Coordinates of C-alpha atoms in Angstrom, one line a residue:
Chain O
M1 CA 91.5 112.7 72.4
S2 CA 93.8 115.1 74.0
V3 CA 93.6 115.6 77.7
F4 CA 97.0 117.2 78.0
P5 CA 97.5 120.9 77.8
A6 CA 99.7 122.0 75.0
T7 CA 103.1 122.8 76.4
A8 CA 104.8 126.0 75.7
A9 CA 106.6 124.2 72.9
A10 CA 103.4 124.1 70.9
K11 CA 102.8 127.7 71.4
A12 CA 106.3 128.6 70.4
A13 CA 105.8 126.6 67.2
G14 CA 103.0 129.0 66.4
R15 CA 100.1 126.7 67.0
S16 CA 97.6 128.5 69.1
R17 CA 95.2 125.5 69.5
T18 CA 95.4 124.0 72.9
S19 CA 95.6 120.5 71.5
A20 CA 99.1 119.2 70.8
S21 CA 97.9 115.7 69.9
G22 CA 100.2 114.1 67.4
T23 CA 97.6 113.6 64.7
R24 CA 99.3 116.3 62.6
P25 CA 103.0 116.6 63.2
G26 CA 103.9 120.1 64.1
P27 CA 106.4 122.1 62.1
R28 CA 109.1 121.0 64.6
N29 CA 108.3 117.3 65.0
Q30 CA 111.5 116.2 66.7
R31 CA 112.3 112.7 65.8
S32 CA 115.0 112.4 68.5
A33 CA 112.2 112.4 71.0
Y34 CA 111.7 108.7 70.4
W35 CA 115.2 107.9 71.4
F36 CA 114.6 109.7 74.7
I37 CA 111.5 107.6 75.4
A38 CA 112.8 104.3 74.1
P39 CA 114.6 103.0 77.2
L40 CA 111.7 103.6 79.5
G41 CA 109.2 102.3 76.9
L42 CA 111.1 99.1 76.6
G43 CA 111.2 98.5 80.3
F44 CA 107.4 99.3 80.5
A45 CA 106.7 96.9 77.7
V46 CA 108.5 93.9 79.3
F47 CA 107.5 94.5 82.9
Y48 CA 104.2 96.2 82.8
F49 CA 102.3 96.2 79.5
W50 CA 102.9 92.5 78.7
P51 CA 101.9 91.3 82.2
L52 CA 98.9 93.6 82.0
L53 CA 97.7 92.1 78.8
Q54 CA 98.1 88.6 80.2
T55 CA 96.1 89.6 83.3
L56 CA 93.4 91.2 81.1
Y57 CA 93.0 87.8 79.4
F58 CA 92.8 86.0 82.7
S59 CA 90.0 88.3 83.8
F60 CA 87.8 86.6 81.1
T61 CA 88.8 83.1 82.2
E62 CA 88.3 80.7 85.1
F63 CA 91.4 79.1 86.7
G64 CA 90.8 75.4 86.5
A65 CA 91.5 73.0 89.4
F66 CA 94.2 71.3 87.2
G67 CA 95.8 74.5 86.0
G68 CA 94.9 76.0 82.7
H69 CA 92.3 78.6 82.0
T70 CA 88.8 78.2 80.7
F71 CA 87.3 81.1 78.7
I72 CA 84.1 82.3 80.4
G73 CA 83.5 85.7 78.8
T74 CA 82.3 88.5 81.1
D75 CA 81.2 86.2 84.0
N76 CA 83.9 87.5 86.3
Y77 CA 82.9 91.1 85.6
L78 CA 79.2 90.4 86.2
R79 CA 80.1 88.6 89.5
V80 CA 82.1 91.7 90.6
I81 CA 79.4 94.1 89.8
K82 CA 76.7 92.0 91.6
D83 CA 78.8 91.6 94.7
V84 CA 77.7 93.9 97.6
T85 CA 81.1 93.8 99.3
V86 CA 82.7 95.3 96.2
W87 CA 80.4 98.3 96.4
Q88 CA 81.1 98.7 100.1
A89 CA 84.8 98.4 99.5
L90 CA 84.6 101.1 96.7
G91 CA 82.7 103.4 99.1
N92 CA 85.4 103.0 101.8
T93 CA 88.1 103.5 99.2
L94 CA 86.6 106.8 98.1
I95 CA 86.4 107.9 101.7
Y96 CA 90.2 107.1 102.0
C97 CA 90.8 109.1 98.9
V98 CA 89.0 112.2 100.2
I99 CA 90.8 112.0 103.6
G100 CA 94.1 111.2 102.0
L101 CA 94.0 114.4 100.0
M102 CA 94.1 116.3 103.3
A103 CA 97.8 115.6 103.4
L104 CA 98.3 118.1 100.6
P105 CA 97.3 121.4 102.2
V106 CA 99.2 120.3 105.4
A107 CA 102.4 119.6 103.3
I108 CA 102.0 122.9 101.3
V109 CA 101.7 125.0 104.4
V110 CA 104.6 123.3 106.1
A111 CA 106.7 123.6 103.0
S112 CA 106.0 127.3 102.8
L113 CA 106.8 127.8 106.4
L114 CA 110.1 126.0 106.1
N115 CA 110.9 128.3 103.2
R116 CA 110.9 131.4 105.4
R117 CA 114.2 133.1 105.0
G118 CA 116.5 133.1 108.1
L119 CA 114.3 130.6 110.0
R120 CA 116.5 128.9 112.5
G121 CA 116.5 125.1 112.7
V122 CA 115.0 124.5 109.3
S123 CA 117.0 121.4 108.7
V124 CA 116.1 119.9 112.0
Y125 CA 112.4 120.3 111.2
R126 CA 112.9 118.9 107.8
A127 CA 114.5 115.8 109.2
L128 CA 111.8 115.4 111.9
Y129 CA 108.9 115.7 109.4
F130 CA 110.5 113.1 107.3
I131 CA 110.7 110.5 110.0
P132 CA 107.3 108.8 109.4
F133 CA 108.4 108.2 105.9
V134 CA 111.4 106.2 106.9
T135 CA 109.5 104.2 109.5
L136 CA 108.7 100.7 108.4
P137 CA 104.9 100.1 107.8
V138 CA 104.8 97.4 110.3
A139 CA 106.0 99.7 113.1
V140 CA 103.6 102.4 112.0
G141 CA 100.6 100.1 112.4
L142 CA 101.7 98.8 115.8
V143 CA 102.3 102.3 117.2
W144 CA 99.0 103.7 116.0
N145 CA 97.0 100.7 117.2
W146 CA 98.5 101.4 120.6
L147 CA 97.7 105.1 120.4
Y148 CA 94.1 104.4 119.4
N149 CA 93.5 101.7 122.0
G150 CA 90.1 102.1 123.7
D151 CA 91.2 101.2 127.2
F152 CA 94.6 102.9 127.6
G153 CA 95.5 104.6 124.4
L154 CA 97.0 108.1 124.3
V155 CA 94.4 109.4 121.9
N156 CA 91.6 108.9 124.5
E157 CA 93.8 110.2 127.2
I158 CA 94.4 113.5 125.4
L159 CA 90.8 113.8 124.3
S160 CA 89.6 113.3 127.9
W161 CA 91.3 116.6 128.8
F162 CA 88.7 118.2 126.5
G163 CA 85.8 116.2 128.0
V164 CA 85.5 113.7 125.2
D165 CA 84.4 110.2 126.3
E166 CA 86.6 107.3 125.6
H167 CA 86.1 105.4 122.4
Y168 CA 87.2 102.3 120.6
W169 CA 88.4 104.1 117.5
V170 CA 89.6 101.1 115.4
S171 CA 86.9 98.6 116.2
D172 CA 83.9 100.9 115.9
P173 CA 82.6 100.6 112.3
S174 CA 81.5 104.2 112.4
T175 CA 85.0 105.6 113.2
A176 CA 87.4 102.9 111.9
V177 CA 87.7 104.4 108.4
Y178 CA 88.5 107.8 109.7
A179 CA 91.0 106.4 112.2
I180 CA 92.9 104.7 109.5
G181 CA 92.5 107.7 107.2
T182 CA 94.2 109.8 109.8
V183 CA 97.2 107.5 109.9
M184 CA 97.3 107.6 106.1
V185 CA 97.6 111.4 106.2
W186 CA 100.2 111.3 109.0
S187 CA 102.4 108.8 107.1
T188 CA 102.2 110.5 103.7
T189 CA 102.7 114.1 104.7
G190 CA 106.4 113.8 104.8
Y191 CA 106.4 112.4 101.3
Y192 CA 104.4 115.2 99.8
L193 CA 106.6 117.6 101.8
V194 CA 109.6 116.4 99.9
I195 CA 107.9 117.1 96.6
F196 CA 106.6 120.5 97.7
M197 CA 109.9 121.6 99.1
A198 CA 111.5 121.0 95.8
G199 CA 108.7 123.0 94.2
V200 CA 108.8 125.9 96.6
K201 CA 112.6 126.2 96.1
G202 CA 112.1 126.6 92.3
I203 CA 110.2 129.8 92.9
P204 CA 112.7 132.7 92.4
Q205 CA 113.3 134.5 95.6
D206 CA 113.1 138.0 94.0
Y207 CA 109.4 137.5 93.3
Y208 CA 108.9 137.5 97.1
E209 CA 111.2 140.4 97.6
A210 CA 109.4 142.5 95.0
A211 CA 106.0 141.6 96.5
E212 CA 107.3 142.6 99.9
L213 CA 108.5 146.0 98.6
D214 CA 104.9 146.4 97.3
G215 CA 103.7 145.9 100.8
A216 CA 102.2 142.4 100.4
G217 CA 102.0 140.5 103.7
P218 CA 102.9 136.8 104.2
L219 CA 99.4 135.5 103.5
R220 CA 99.0 137.7 100.4
R221 CA 102.4 136.4 99.2
F222 CA 101.4 132.8 99.8
F223 CA 98.2 133.2 97.8
T224 CA 99.5 135.3 94.9
I225 CA 103.0 133.9 94.4
T226 CA 103.5 130.5 96.1
L227 CA 100.2 128.8 95.1
P228 CA 100.1 129.9 91.4
L229 CA 103.7 129.0 90.8
L230 CA 103.5 125.8 92.8
S231 CA 100.3 124.7 90.9
P232 CA 102.1 122.3 88.4
T233 CA 103.6 120.6 91.4
I234 CA 100.2 120.6 93.3
F235 CA 98.5 119.2 90.3
F236 CA 101.0 116.4 90.1
A237 CA 100.8 115.7 93.8
S238 CA 97.0 115.6 93.8
V239 CA 96.9 113.1 90.9
I240 CA 99.5 110.9 92.7
C241 CA 97.7 111.2 96.0
M242 CA 94.4 110.2 94.5
I243 CA 95.9 107.3 92.7
N244 CA 97.8 106.1 95.8
S245 CA 94.8 106.4 98.1
L246 CA 92.5 104.6 95.7
Q247 CA 95.1 101.7 96.0
T248 CA 95.4 101.8 99.8
F249 CA 96.0 98.4 101.2
D250 CA 99.1 97.9 103.5
L251 CA 98.1 100.1 106.3
I252 CA 94.6 98.5 106.6
Y253 CA 96.1 95.1 106.4
I254 CA 98.5 95.9 109.2
M255 CA 96.1 97.8 111.5
M256 CA 93.0 95.6 111.3
A257 CA 93.0 92.3 113.1
E258 CA 91.1 89.5 111.5
K259 CA 88.4 89.4 114.2
N260 CA 87.9 93.2 114.2
P261 CA 84.1 93.9 113.9
A262 CA 84.8 96.9 111.7
I263 CA 86.7 94.9 109.1
G264 CA 84.0 95.1 106.5
D265 CA 83.7 98.8 107.0
T266 CA 87.4 99.4 106.4
Q267 CA 88.1 97.0 103.5
S268 CA 89.5 98.7 100.5
V269 CA 89.2 97.5 96.9
V270 CA 92.8 96.4 96.7
G271 CA 92.3 94.6 100.1
L272 CA 89.4 92.7 98.6
F273 CA 91.5 92.0 95.5
Y274 CA 94.2 90.6 97.7
K275 CA 91.7 88.4 99.6
W276 CA 90.2 87.0 96.3
A277 CA 93.5 86.5 94.5
F278 CA 95.8 85.1 97.3
I279 CA 93.4 83.7 99.9
E280 CA 90.3 82.5 98.0
N281 CA 92.2 81.6 94.8
A282 CA 89.6 83.3 92.6
Q283 CA 92.1 84.8 90.3
G284 CA 89.9 85.5 87.4
A285 CA 87.4 87.5 89.5
A286 CA 90.2 89.3 91.3
A287 CA 91.7 90.4 88.0
A288 CA 88.3 91.6 86.8
L289 CA 88.0 93.6 90.1
A290 CA 91.4 95.1 89.6
F291 CA 90.5 96.2 86.1
L292 CA 87.3 97.8 87.2
L293 CA 89.3 99.7 89.9
M294 CA 91.7 100.8 87.1
L295 CA 88.8 102.1 85.1
V296 CA 87.6 104.2 88.1
I297 CA 91.1 105.5 88.7
A298 CA 91.6 106.3 85.0
A299 CA 88.2 108.1 84.9
L300 CA 89.1 110.3 87.9
T301 CA 92.6 111.0 86.5
Y302 CA 91.1 112.0 83.2
L303 CA 88.8 114.3 85.0
Q304 CA 91.7 115.9 86.9
F305 CA 93.6 116.5 83.6
R306 CA 90.5 118.1 82.2
I307 CA 90.0 120.5 85.1
Q308 CA 93.7 121.4 85.4
K309 CA 93.5 124.0 82.6
R310 CA 91.4 126.1 84.9
W311 CA 93.8 126.3 87.7
V312 CA 97.3 125.1 86.8
H313 CA 99.7 127.8 85.7
Y314 CA 102.6 126.7 83.5
A315 CA 105.6 128.8 82.7
Chain T
M1 CA 120.6 135.9 106.2
P2 CA 119.5 137.7 109.3
D3 CA 122.4 139.4 111.0
R4 CA 120.4 140.8 113.9
K5 CA 118.5 138.8 116.4
R6 CA 115.1 140.2 116.1
I7 CA 112.2 138.3 117.6
D8 CA 109.2 139.0 115.5
S9 CA 105.8 137.4 116.3
G10 CA 105.8 135.8 112.8
S11 CA 108.7 133.5 113.5
V12 CA 107.5 132.6 117.0
A13 CA 104.2 131.5 115.5
T14 CA 106.0 129.6 112.8
H15 CA 108.1 127.8 115.4
A16 CA 105.1 127.0 117.5
V17 CA 103.3 125.4 114.6
L18 CA 106.3 123.5 113.3
S19 CA 107.3 122.2 116.7
L20 CA 103.8 120.9 117.4
G21 CA 103.7 119.2 114.1
A22 CA 107.2 117.7 114.6
L23 CA 106.1 116.2 117.9
V24 CA 103.2 114.5 116.3
M25 CA 105.4 113.3 113.5
T26 CA 108.2 111.9 115.7
F27 CA 106.2 110.3 118.4
P28 CA 105.9 106.8 116.9
F29 CA 109.6 106.8 116.2
L30 CA 110.2 107.5 119.8
W31 CA 107.9 104.7 120.8
Q32 CA 109.8 102.3 118.5
L33 CA 113.0 103.1 120.4
L34 CA 111.3 102.7 123.8
T35 CA 109.9 99.3 122.7
A36 CA 113.3 98.2 121.5
L37 CA 114.7 98.9 124.9
K38 CA 112.0 96.8 126.8
T39 CA 112.2 93.1 127.6
L40 CA 109.9 90.8 125.6
A41 CA 107.9 90.2 128.8
E42 CA 107.3 93.9 129.3
T43 CA 106.0 94.4 125.8
S44 CA 103.1 92.1 126.4
Q45 CA 101.9 93.8 129.6
V46 CA 98.4 95.3 129.8
P47 CA 98.2 98.2 130.2
P48 CA 101.5 98.8 128.4
T49 CA 104.2 100.7 130.1
F50 CA 105.5 103.9 128.5
L51 CA 109.1 104.0 129.7
P52 CA 111.0 100.7 129.9
K53 CA 111.3 99.4 133.5
D54 CA 114.9 98.7 133.0
W55 CA 116.8 99.8 129.9
N56 CA 117.9 96.8 128.1
W57 CA 120.0 97.0 124.9
D58 CA 120.2 93.3 124.1
S59 CA 117.7 93.5 121.3
F60 CA 120.0 95.5 119.2
E61 CA 122.6 92.8 119.4
E62 CA 120.1 90.0 119.0
V63 CA 119.1 91.4 115.6
F64 CA 122.5 90.5 114.2
T65 CA 122.3 86.9 115.4
A66 CA 118.6 86.3 114.7
L67 CA 119.0 87.2 111.0
P68 CA 121.8 87.4 108.4
F69 CA 121.5 91.1 109.0
R70 CA 124.6 92.2 107.2
E71 CA 123.8 90.4 104.0
M72 CA 120.3 91.7 104.1
L73 CA 121.5 95.3 104.5
T74 CA 123.8 94.7 101.5
N75 CA 120.9 93.4 99.5
S76 CA 118.7 96.4 100.5
L77 CA 121.5 98.7 99.4
I78 CA 121.9 97.0 95.9
N79 CA 118.2 97.1 95.4
T80 CA 117.9 100.8 96.3
I81 CA 120.9 101.9 94.2
G82 CA 119.7 99.9 91.2
R83 CA 116.2 101.3 91.3
T84 CA 117.2 104.9 92.1
V85 CA 119.8 105.1 89.4
G86 CA 117.6 103.4 86.9
Q87 CA 114.7 105.7 87.5
L88 CA 116.8 108.9 87.4
V89 CA 118.2 107.9 84.0
F90 CA 115.2 106.4 82.3
C91 CA 112.6 108.8 83.7
S92 CA 114.5 112.0 83.2
L93 CA 115.1 111.2 79.5
A94 CA 111.4 110.3 78.9
A95 CA 110.1 113.2 81.0
Y96 CA 112.1 115.7 79.0
A97 CA 110.7 114.4 75.7
F98 CA 107.2 114.6 77.0
A99 CA 107.6 118.1 78.4
R100 CA 109.7 119.9 75.9
M101 CA 109.5 118.1 72.6
Q102 CA 106.9 117.9 69.7
F103 CA 106.3 114.5 68.2
R104 CA 103.6 112.4 66.7
G105 CA 101.7 110.4 69.3
R106 CA 103.1 112.2 72.3
N107 CA 99.9 112.5 74.3
V108 CA 98.7 109.0 73.5
L109 CA 102.1 107.6 74.7
F110 CA 102.0 109.7 77.8
A111 CA 98.6 108.5 78.7
L112 CA 99.7 105.0 78.1
F113 CA 102.7 105.4 80.4
L114 CA 100.6 107.1 83.0
S115 CA 98.3 104.1 83.0
V116 CA 101.1 102.1 84.6
L117 CA 100.5 104.2 87.7
M118 CA 96.9 103.1 87.8
V119 CA 97.6 99.4 88.0
P120 CA 97.5 98.1 91.6
S121 CA 101.0 96.6 91.9
S122 CA 99.8 93.4 93.4
L123 CA 97.9 92.7 90.2
L124 CA 101.1 92.3 88.2
V125 CA 103.1 90.5 90.8
L126 CA 102.4 87.0 89.4
P127 CA 103.1 87.6 85.7
Q128 CA 106.2 89.7 86.7
Y129 CA 107.4 86.7 88.7
D130 CA 107.0 84.5 85.7
I131 CA 109.2 86.9 83.6
I132 CA 111.9 87.0 86.3
Q133 CA 111.7 83.2 86.5
S134 CA 112.1 82.7 82.7
L135 CA 115.1 85.1 82.8
G136 CA 116.6 82.7 85.4
L137 CA 116.9 85.5 87.9
L138 CA 115.1 84.2 91.0
N139 CA 117.0 84.7 94.2
S140 CA 119.4 87.2 92.6
A141 CA 120.1 90.9 93.1
P142 CA 118.7 92.0 89.7
A143 CA 115.4 90.3 90.5
L144 CA 115.0 92.9 93.3
F145 CA 115.4 96.0 91.3
L146 CA 114.6 95.1 87.6
P147 CA 110.9 96.1 87.4
G148 CA 111.3 99.0 89.8
M149 CA 113.8 100.8 87.6
F150 CA 111.0 101.9 85.3
S151 CA 108.5 104.3 86.9
A152 CA 105.5 106.2 85.6
F153 CA 105.6 108.2 88.9
G154 CA 109.1 109.5 88.2
T155 CA 108.4 110.3 84.6
F156 CA 105.2 112.3 85.5
M157 CA 107.0 114.1 88.3
L158 CA 110.0 115.2 86.3
R159 CA 107.7 116.2 83.4
Q160 CA 105.9 118.6 85.7
F161 CA 109.2 120.2 86.8
F162 CA 110.5 120.4 83.2
L163 CA 107.3 122.2 82.2
T164 CA 108.0 125.1 84.5
L165 CA 111.3 126.0 82.9
P166 CA 111.5 129.1 80.8
R167 CA 111.7 128.6 77.0
E168 CA 114.4 131.1 76.2
L169 CA 117.1 128.7 77.4
E170 CA 116.4 126.0 74.8
E171 CA 115.8 128.5 72.1
A172 CA 119.2 130.2 72.7
A173 CA 121.0 126.8 72.9
R174 CA 119.3 125.7 69.6
I175 CA 120.4 128.8 67.9
D176 CA 123.9 128.1 69.2
G177 CA 123.6 124.8 67.4
A178 CA 123.4 122.4 70.4
G179 CA 121.7 119.0 69.7
S180 CA 118.7 117.7 71.7
F181 CA 120.7 115.5 73.9
R182 CA 123.3 118.2 74.6
I183 CA 120.5 120.7 75.6
F184 CA 118.9 118.1 77.8
W185 CA 122.2 117.1 79.5
S186 CA 124.0 120.3 80.0
I187 CA 121.2 122.9 80.3
M188 CA 117.9 121.5 81.3
L189 CA 118.9 118.6 83.6
P190 CA 121.0 120.8 86.0
L191 CA 117.9 123.2 86.3
I192 CA 115.7 120.5 87.8
R193 CA 118.3 119.3 90.3
P194 CA 115.9 119.8 93.2
A195 CA 113.4 117.5 91.5
L196 CA 116.0 114.9 90.7
A197 CA 117.1 114.9 94.4
A198 CA 113.5 114.7 95.6
L199 CA 112.9 111.8 93.2
A200 CA 116.0 110.0 94.4
V201 CA 114.9 110.3 98.0
I202 CA 111.4 109.1 97.3
T203 CA 112.6 106.2 95.1
A204 CA 115.3 105.2 97.6
M205 CA 112.7 105.2 100.4
W206 CA 110.2 103.1 98.5
S207 CA 112.9 100.6 97.4
W208 CA 114.2 100.3 100.8
N209 CA 110.8 99.6 102.4
D210 CA 109.4 97.5 99.6
L211 CA 108.0 94.3 101.0
L212 CA 105.7 92.3 98.7
W213 CA 108.0 92.0 95.6
P214 CA 111.2 90.9 97.4
L215 CA 109.2 88.4 99.5
I216 CA 108.0 86.7 96.2
V217 CA 111.2 86.7 94.1
N218 CA 113.9 86.2 96.7
T219 CA 112.9 83.5 99.2
D220 CA 116.5 82.7 100.2
P221 CA 117.2 84.7 103.4
E222 CA 120.8 85.5 102.2
K223 CA 119.2 87.2 99.1
M224 CA 116.5 89.1 101.0
P225 CA 116.5 92.8 101.7
I226 CA 116.0 93.8 105.3
S227 CA 112.4 94.9 104.9
A228 CA 111.5 91.3 103.9
G229 CA 113.9 89.8 106.5
L230 CA 112.3 91.6 109.4
T231 CA 109.0 89.9 108.7
S232 CA 110.5 86.5 109.5
L233 CA 110.7 87.8 113.1
E234 CA 106.8 87.8 113.2
G235 CA 106.1 84.5 114.8
Q236 CA 103.1 82.3 114.5
Y237 CA 102.0 82.8 118.1
E238 CA 104.3 85.5 119.5
T239 CA 106.2 88.3 117.8
N240 CA 109.5 89.4 119.3
Y241 CA 108.6 93.1 119.3
P242 CA 111.8 94.4 120.9
V243 CA 114.0 92.7 118.4
M244 CA 111.7 93.7 115.6
M245 CA 111.7 97.3 116.6
A246 CA 115.4 97.3 117.1
G247 CA 115.8 95.8 113.6
S248 CA 113.5 98.3 112.0
L249 CA 115.2 101.2 113.7
I250 CA 118.6 100.1 112.5
A251 CA 117.1 99.5 109.1
S252 CA 115.7 103.0 108.8
L253 CA 119.0 104.7 109.9
P254 CA 120.7 104.5 106.5
M255 CA 117.6 106.1 104.8
L256 CA 117.7 109.0 107.3
V257 CA 121.4 109.5 106.4
V258 CA 120.6 109.4 102.7
Y259 CA 117.8 111.9 103.3
L260 CA 120.0 114.3 105.3
F261 CA 122.6 114.0 102.6
L262 CA 120.3 114.7 99.7
Q263 CA 118.1 117.3 101.3
R264 CA 120.6 120.0 100.7
H265 CA 120.1 119.5 97.0
F266 CA 116.4 119.6 96.8
V267 CA 116.1 122.7 99.0
Q268 CA 118.8 124.6 97.2
S269 CA 117.3 127.4 95.2
V270 CA 118.1 127.1 91.5
A271 CA 119.6 130.2 90.1
L272 CA 117.6 130.8 87.0
S273 CA 120.3 132.4 85.0
G274 CA 119.3 133.5 81.5
S275 CA 115.6 134.1 82.4
K276 CA 116.3 137.9 82.8
S277 CA 114.8 139.6 79.8

């Protein structure tokens, strides 16, 4: 099962198949590779894989009143699948994921604009766009709740100039998800910007110069040079963005008061996990829920790795 | 570099778009500052005031008395340095192997490493706590950064950057008789410097703002980082917003400095020498 494209290394080794899976060691199987991976592998084993195995076991057990775990088979998983709130949370989470991906085009465009040669004040812009990223989450939630406020918030104020009626954005179940999603995009743009700026800078300037000599305008240059050469970075960012937004939790936790009528309509899967594990003490069911979410994320990531061959351009 | 001042419509439009965006991006930061300058009474007014009635700087001093602020900043610093250095070392090594080397089980291992990304971090908090406890490290500096030194995110990111490098460099170095580590260290690593700087910035930021993990392993205020320390200002009935905002402003300043310092590196074009055929 190889979802990964063969790297240039495989091609150089004279294997034209696009599968570099390790079933048959290539002519240049480099043993030293294991030494490169060992330190990270060791850390992962201790702090991630071992805890993960423990938690997997817990998901098939019930946590007894006197401590200890009773094995109950797949009961937890059945409970999760039958629970209506789980499906609602999964729906919300997928909406967050779609909205969250909007941060990428914004960041790509800004990164390309900042890459213009001779643009004055580039470093000032770079610092300003980065500010949401250094602001502590608690402050972010407070500010946005104030901006969204239905009675005196700035959002309604600005929209009223365009004749839009005032609205309670965060407490109306039909708009709350989008209100939170907007903040998600706002707070992650700076972070993807950092990644894309590094990517854009890796594109040799002489490509642009050559294109300019051939009479390609800025838009043409963006679509024929920037996007294809940035595609490995875009691919990485879209995978990360999807994984992160499927695990959204902090922002919702901070922005939604307990008595908010829209709370069910904004609950994310990790939010539900948190409630079950730390508030209702249903750790077995919570672990089962987390593993089902992992399956969803893994399936979507696998899909992304499958599709990437069609659009990602490696050197 | 432009030596003539020529105003072309393109750069005016660019500035217009970027300025508008910058305003949207910085507004909440400004609001934080304004809140920090208000009195506690004024922050609970309805409707809220935009500008403080009288500018009052006391909250910035109060932060230092309300919390062991200096110790907390030190803890944040240790946490951030530990995680960032750890990730740069461990992730760049592994990423290089995954991107540029052939070996048995490569894709299976990479998929396994990537699966770490898909685990909601709150799921592993309890078993990780047990490990730290059994190592006898609760309420210590290593407890803050140990699990965070290993990152699937960093490995995946650096791998993507390593994949974009031309092959000729390695080939030439190999012909010259350089070993794997030598090629990695003195040829390939310098070429992805922008990515390393970007990873350093992102990791530093995450470590600095991380909340859940420090709250669980280090319950002693003297051993807490500032992100966790600030939450103790959230009261049961009333939160002291001005002090909290002042604290979070002071807390984000070091990160801004780090960013401004490192941004030069990740926006510096890499001279791809040797790729000229």
